[in-house]
mmCIF file of C-alpha atoms in Angstrom:
data_model
loop_
_atom_site.group_PDB
_atom_site.id
_atom_site.type_symbol
_atom_site.label_atom_id
_atom_site.label_comp_id
_atom_site.label_asym_id
_atom_site.label_seq_id
_atom_site.Cartn_x
_atom_site.Cartn_y
_atom_site.Cartn_z
ATOM 1 C CA MET A 182 10.907 14.973 10.646
ATOM 2 C CA LYS A 183 9.705 11.721 8.909
ATOM 3 C CA ASN A 184 8.429 8.719 10.802
ATOM 4 C CA ASP A 185 9.416 5.396 10.616
ATOM 5 C CA LEU A 186 6.744 3.196 8.838
ATOM 6 C CA ILE A 187 4.835 0.754 11.333
ATOM 7 C CA SER A 188 3.658 -2.820 11.407
ATOM 8 C CA GLN A 189 -0.034 -3.756 11.524
ATOM 9 C CA SER A 190 -1.484 -4.214 14.975
ATOM 10 C CA SER A 191 -3.623 -7.446 14.374
ATOM 11 C CA GLU A 192 -3.835 -9.954 11.809
ATOM 12 C CA PHE A 193 -6.503 -8.046 9.853
ATOM 13 C CA ASP A 194 -5.225 -4.237 9.414
ATOM 14 C CA CYS A 195 -2.783 -4.234 6.748
ATOM 15 C CA GLY A 196 -4.940 -1.981 4.493
ATOM 16 C CA PRO A 197 -5.154 0.736 6.718
ATOM 17 C CA THR A 198 -1.831 0.325 8.218
ATOM 18 C CA SER A 199 -0.158 0.519 4.773
ATOM 19 C CA LEU A 200 -2.408 3.688 3.749
ATOM 20 C CA VAL A 201 -1.123 5.031 7.071
ATOM 21 C CA ASN A 202 2.368 4.450 5.904
ATOM 22 C CA ALA A 203 1.887 6.004 2.848
ATOM 23 C CA ILE A 204 1.169 9.401 4.739
ATOM 24 C CA ARG A 205 4.277 8.699 6.916
ATOM 25 C CA PHE A 206 6.364 8.010 3.958
ATOM 26 C CA LEU A 207 5.090 11.349 1.920
ATOM 27 C CA TYR A 208 4.836 14.036 4.775
ATOM 28 C CA GLU A 209 6.816 15.189 7.366
ATOM 29 C CA ARG A 210 5.258 14.592 11.247
ATOM 30 C CA GLU A 211 4.189 18.105 11.573
ATOM 31 C CA GLU A 212 2.538 18.314 8.188
ATOM 32 C CA VAL A 213 0.156 15.206 8.686
ATOM 33 C CA PRO A 214 -3.494 16.299 9.691
ATOM 34 C CA PRO A 215 -4.916 14.167 12.258
ATOM 35 C CA ALA A 216 -8.403 13.940 10.265
ATOM 36 C CA VAL A 217 -6.459 11.918 7.575
ATOM 37 C CA LEU A 218 -5.053 9.501 10.052
ATOM 38 C CA LYS A 219 -8.762 9.378 11.859
ATOM 39 C CA HIS A 220 -10.286 8.671 8.615
ATOM 40 C CA ILE A 221 -8.218 6.140 7.594
ATOM 41 C CA TRP A 222 -8.299 3.920 10.379
ATOM 42 C CA ALA A 223 -12.084 4.564 10.541
ATOM 43 C CA MET A 224 -12.629 3.216 6.978
ATOM 44 C CA GLY A 225 -10.304 0.394 6.983
ATOM 45 C CA ASN A 226 -11.164 -3.032 8.168
ATOM 46 C CA ASP A 227 -14.875 -2.479 6.810
ATOM 47 C CA THR A 228 -15.504 -6.213 5.874
ATOM 48 C CA PHE A 229 -16.535 -9.446 8.043
ATOM 49 C CA ASN A 230 -15.714 -13.050 8.111
ATOM 50 C CA GLU A 231 -17.920 -16.015 7.496
ATOM 51 C CA GLN A 232 -18.699 -15.997 11.369
ATOM 52 C CA GLY A 233 -19.921 -12.474 11.028
ATOM 53 C CA HIS A 234 -17.055 -10.838 12.964
ATOM 54 C CA PRO A 235 -16.719 -7.464 11.966
ATOM 55 C CA GLY A 236 -13.141 -6.647 10.297
ATOM 56 C CA LYS A 237 -11.960 -10.124 10.001
ATOM 57 C CA HIS A 238 -11.774 -10.095 6.440
ATOM 58 C CA GLY A 239 -9.685 -6.955 6.086
ATOM 59 C CA THR A 240 -10.318 -3.921 4.117
ATOM 60 C CA SER A 241 -12.583 -4.172 1.013
ATOM 61 C CA LYS A 242 -11.583 -2.778 -2.688
ATOM 62 C CA ALA A 243 -14.347 -0.335 -2.167
ATOM 63 C CA SER A 244 -13.090 1.199 0.967
ATOM 64 C CA MET A 245 -9.725 1.685 -0.910
ATOM 65 C CA ARG A 246 -11.517 3.327 -4.067
ATOM 66 C CA TYR A 247 -13.403 5.547 -1.669
ATOM 67 C CA MET A 248 -10.275 6.503 0.163
ATOM 68 C CA ALA A 249 -8.846 7.574 -3.000
ATOM 69 C CA GLU A 250 -11.823 9.945 -3.775
ATOM 70 C CA TRP A 251 -11.893 11.042 -0.129
ATOM 71 C CA LEU A 252 -8.068 11.921 -0.157
ATOM 72 C CA ASN A 253 -8.619 13.803 -2.976
ATOM 73 C CA ALA A 254 -11.717 15.776 -1.955
ATOM 74 C CA PHE A 255 -9.834 16.528 1.578
ATOM 75 C CA GLY A 256 -6.995 17.773 -0.306
ATOM 76 C CA ARG A 257 -9.244 20.118 -2.386
ATOM 77 C CA GLY A 258 -11.245 21.145 0.603
ATOM 78 C CA CYS A 259 -8.541 21.681 3.503
ATOM 79 C CA GLY A 260 -5.789 22.819 1.359
ATOM 80 C CA PHE A 261 -3.617 19.610 1.938
ATOM 81 C CA PRO A 262 -0.970 18.774 -0.800
ATOM 82 C CA ILE A 263 -2.141 15.315 -1.454
ATOM 83 C CA ARG A 264 -3.164 13.434 -4.870
ATOM 84 C CA ALA A 265 -4.663 9.772 -4.923
ATOM 85 C CA ARG A 266 -5.625 7.652 -7.946
ATOM 86 C CA PHE A 267 -7.046 4.207 -7.777
ATOM 87 C CA LEU A 268 -6.101 1.292 -10.418
ATOM 88 C CA GLU A 269 -8.055 -2.104 -10.591
ATOM 89 C CA LEU A 270 -8.311 -5.036 -13.131
ATOM 90 C CA ASP A 271 -6.206 -4.673 -16.125
ATOM 91 C CA GLY A 272 -4.909 -1.046 -14.915
ATOM 92 C CA ALA A 273 -3.375 -2.727 -11.779
ATOM 93 C CA VAL A 274 -0.112 -3.900 -13.360
ATOM 94 C CA ILE A 275 3.449 -2.420 -12.696
ATOM 95 C CA THR A 276 5.597 -1.956 -15.837
ATOM 96 C CA PRO A 277 8.615 0.542 -16.468
ATOM 97 C CA GLY A 278 6.808 3.465 -18.151
ATOM 98 C CA GLY A 279 3.119 2.659 -16.310
ATOM 99 C CA ASP A 280 1.213 4.521 -13.989
ATOM 100 C CA VAL A 281 2.594 2.978 -10.983
ATOM 101 C CA TRP A 282 6.267 3.327 -12.223
ATOM 102 C CA ALA A 283 5.538 7.062 -13.049
ATOM 103 C CA CYS A 284 4.076 7.639 -9.361
ATOM 104 C CA LEU A 285 7.220 6.126 -7.848
ATOM 105 C CA THR A 286 9.396 8.110 -10.153
ATOM 106 C CA ARG A 287 7.899 11.383 -8.958
ATOM 107 C CA GLY A 288 8.335 10.358 -5.469
ATOM 108 C CA GLY A 289 4.997 9.006 -4.522
ATOM 109 C CA CYS A 290 4.023 5.432 -3.401
ATOM 110 C CA ALA A 291 1.404 2.834 -3.845
ATOM 111 C CA VAL A 292 -0.524 0.654 -1.624
ATOM 112 C CA MET A 293 -1.241 -2.439 -3.461
ATOM 113 C CA ARG A 294 -2.993 -5.605 -2.818
ATOM 114 C CA CYS A 295 -0.894 -8.974 -3.243
ATOM 115 C CA HIS A 296 -0.823 -12.329 -1.414
ATOM 116 C CA SER A 297 0.939 -13.374 1.462
ATOM 117 C CA GLY A 298 1.150 -17.182 2.867
ATOM 118 C CA GLY A 299 -1.955 -17.498 -0.041
ATOM 119 C CA TYR A 300 -4.106 -14.939 1.650
ATOM 120 C CA GLY A 301 -4.834 -11.285 0.450
ATOM 121 C CA HIS A 302 -2.564 -8.779 1.951
ATOM 122 C CA TYR A 303 -1.608 -4.951 1.616
ATOM 123 C CA VAL A 304 1.799 -3.477 1.222
ATOM 124 C CA LEU A 305 3.250 -0.164 0.368
ATOM 125 C CA LEU A 306 5.521 0.214 -2.972
ATOM 126 C CA THR A 307 7.915 3.071 -2.272
ATOM 127 C CA ALA A 308 11.060 2.766 -4.510
ATOM 128 C CA ILE A 309 12.297 1.635 -7.822
ATOM 129 C CA LEU A 310 15.511 -0.131 -7.253
ATOM 130 C CA SER A 311 16.240 -1.296 -10.688
ATOM 131 C CA GLU A 312 14.181 -2.111 -13.876
ATOM 132 C CA THR A 313 13.625 -5.317 -12.385
ATOM 133 C CA GLU A 314 13.217 -4.754 -8.450
ATOM 134 C CA LEU A 315 10.881 -2.414 -6.513
ATOM 135 C CA GLY A 316 11.300 -1.597 -2.804
ATOM 136 C CA LEU A 317 8.243 -1.920 -0.712
ATOM 137 C CA PHE A 318 7.220 -2.310 3.141
ATOM 138 C CA ASP A 319 5.319 -5.070 4.226
ATOM 139 C CA PRO A 320 3.508 -4.236 7.446
ATOM 140 C CA TYR A 321 3.246 -7.953 8.426
ATOM 141 C CA ASP A 322 6.889 -7.823 9.158
ATOM 142 C CA GLU A 323 8.205 -11.073 10.357
ATOM 143 C CA GLU A 324 11.327 -13.031 10.317
ATOM 144 C CA PRO A 325 10.743 -14.892 6.845
ATOM 145 C CA GLU A 326 11.156 -18.698 6.630
ATOM 146 C CA PRO A 327 14.076 -19.664 3.801
ATOM 147 C CA HIS A 328 12.570 -19.417 0.544
ATOM 148 C CA GLU A 329 13.166 -19.410 -3.174
ATOM 149 C CA GLU A 330 11.047 -16.641 -4.339
ATOM 150 C CA PRO A 331 13.026 -13.672 -5.626
ATOM 151 C CA TRP A 332 12.564 -11.344 -2.841
ATOM 152 C CA ARG A 333 14.784 -10.399 0.050
ATOM 153 C CA CYS A 334 14.879 -8.651 3.091
ATOM 154 C CA VAL A 335 15.921 -5.000 3.866
ATOM 155 C CA ALA A 336 16.871 -4.221 7.425
ATOM 156 C CA ASP A 337 18.268 -0.669 7.491
ATOM 157 C CA GLU A 338 15.717 1.603 5.806
ATOM 158 C CA PRO A 339 12.839 1.823 8.296
ATOM 159 C CA LYS A 340 11.506 4.981 6.713
ATOM 160 C CA ARG A 341 11.335 3.544 3.184
ATOM 161 C CA MET A 342 11.274 -0.437 2.740
ATOM 162 C CA ASN A 343 11.652 -3.641 4.486
ATOM 163 C CA ARG A 344 11.492 -5.704 1.204
ATOM 164 C CA ALA A 345 13.091 -5.668 -2.085
ATOM 165 C CA VAL A 346 11.004 -7.765 -4.588
ATOM 166 C CA ASP A 347 11.267 -8.757 -8.383
ATOM 167 C CA LEU A 348 8.928 -6.952 -10.632
ATOM 168 C CA SER A 349 7.993 -10.261 -12.228
ATOM 169 C CA VAL A 350 6.748 -11.615 -8.958
ATOM 170 C CA MET A 351 4.243 -8.749 -8.590
ATOM 171 C CA ASN A 352 2.631 -9.070 -11.876
ATOM 172 C CA ARG A 353 1.824 -12.907 -11.547
ATOM 173 C CA PHE A 354 -1.444 -14.239 -11.616
ATOM 174 C CA ASP A 355 -1.092 -16.801 -8.994
ATOM 175 C CA LYS A 356 -0.995 -16.600 -4.884
ATOM 176 C CA ALA A 357 2.963 -16.631 -4.623
ATOM 177 C CA ASP A 358 4.087 -13.975 -1.853
ATOM 178 C CA TYR A 359 3.964 -10.514 -3.477
ATOM 179 C CA ALA A 360 1.977 -11.609 -6.333
ATOM 180 C CA MET A 361 -0.953 -9.288 -7.229
ATOM 181 C CA GLY A 362 -2.987 -12.679 -8.344
ATOM 182 C CA LYS A 363 -5.829 -12.939 -10.612
ATOM 183 C CA ARG A 364 -7.121 -9.777 -12.622
ATOM 184 C CA GLU A 365 -10.470 -9.416 -10.591
ATOM 185 C CA GLU A 366 -8.415 -9.187 -7.380
ATOM 186 C CA ARG A 367 -6.014 -6.666 -8.397
ATOM 187 C CA GLU A 368 -6.062 -3.094 -7.095
ATOM 188 C CA ILE A 369 -3.471 -0.318 -6.370
ATOM 189 C CA LEU A 370 -3.759 3.094 -4.661
ATOM 190 C CA LEU A 371 -1.656 5.547 -6.009
ATOM 191 C CA VAL A 372 -0.697 8.287 -3.549
ATOM 192 C CA GLU A 373 1.567 11.182 -4.015
ATOM 193 C CA ARG A 374 2.139 15.004 -2.915
ATOM 194 C CA GLY A 375 -0.053 17.249 -5.167
ATOM 195 C CA GLU A 376 0.069 21.096 -5.358
ATOM 196 C CA THR A 377 -1.445 22.762 -2.276
ATOM 197 C CA HIS A 378 -4.958 23.487 -3.128
ATOM 198 C CA GLU A 379 -6.896 26.602 -1.930
ATOM 199 C CA ALA A 380 -9.374 26.060 0.947
#
């Protein structure tokens, strides 16, 4: 049985929540190893704010890069069918035929760092809706105020998405909602089912 995707529990845990949602999206509940969930929650929210409060600056790029390596190692070592790949800088772009597009086409998903309300934020890309629109799950799920940005709410797909966003928005270099922003801020963690590894 597939689980519904979940909202974040605080103002700061969009990163680990989106990565847990990747696992919920890809696997049946009975397939999910508890060790994977434990490690994601333990490694997320690894930063601190200007006052030194731990976790209150979200999840770092280093943590997401590490999680890609750890998921691959866990898959090899424990026979869990998973494959992850970390994209950043110029590699973190979404175009038809590109790496993200290919992953989604194969049934995978992608944790993408973007902006929301002017702040850094993680969401989960889950579907290609057309050549110009992708489906995603935003863990900061609240009723949006009226907006003119080319994205819309999706209310009836709790296991897959709650937003449909124009591809042109995601590739923007500013701080518009769902834009990846500056080159140095860009990061995408691809996650998909792989072949079962021999333990």
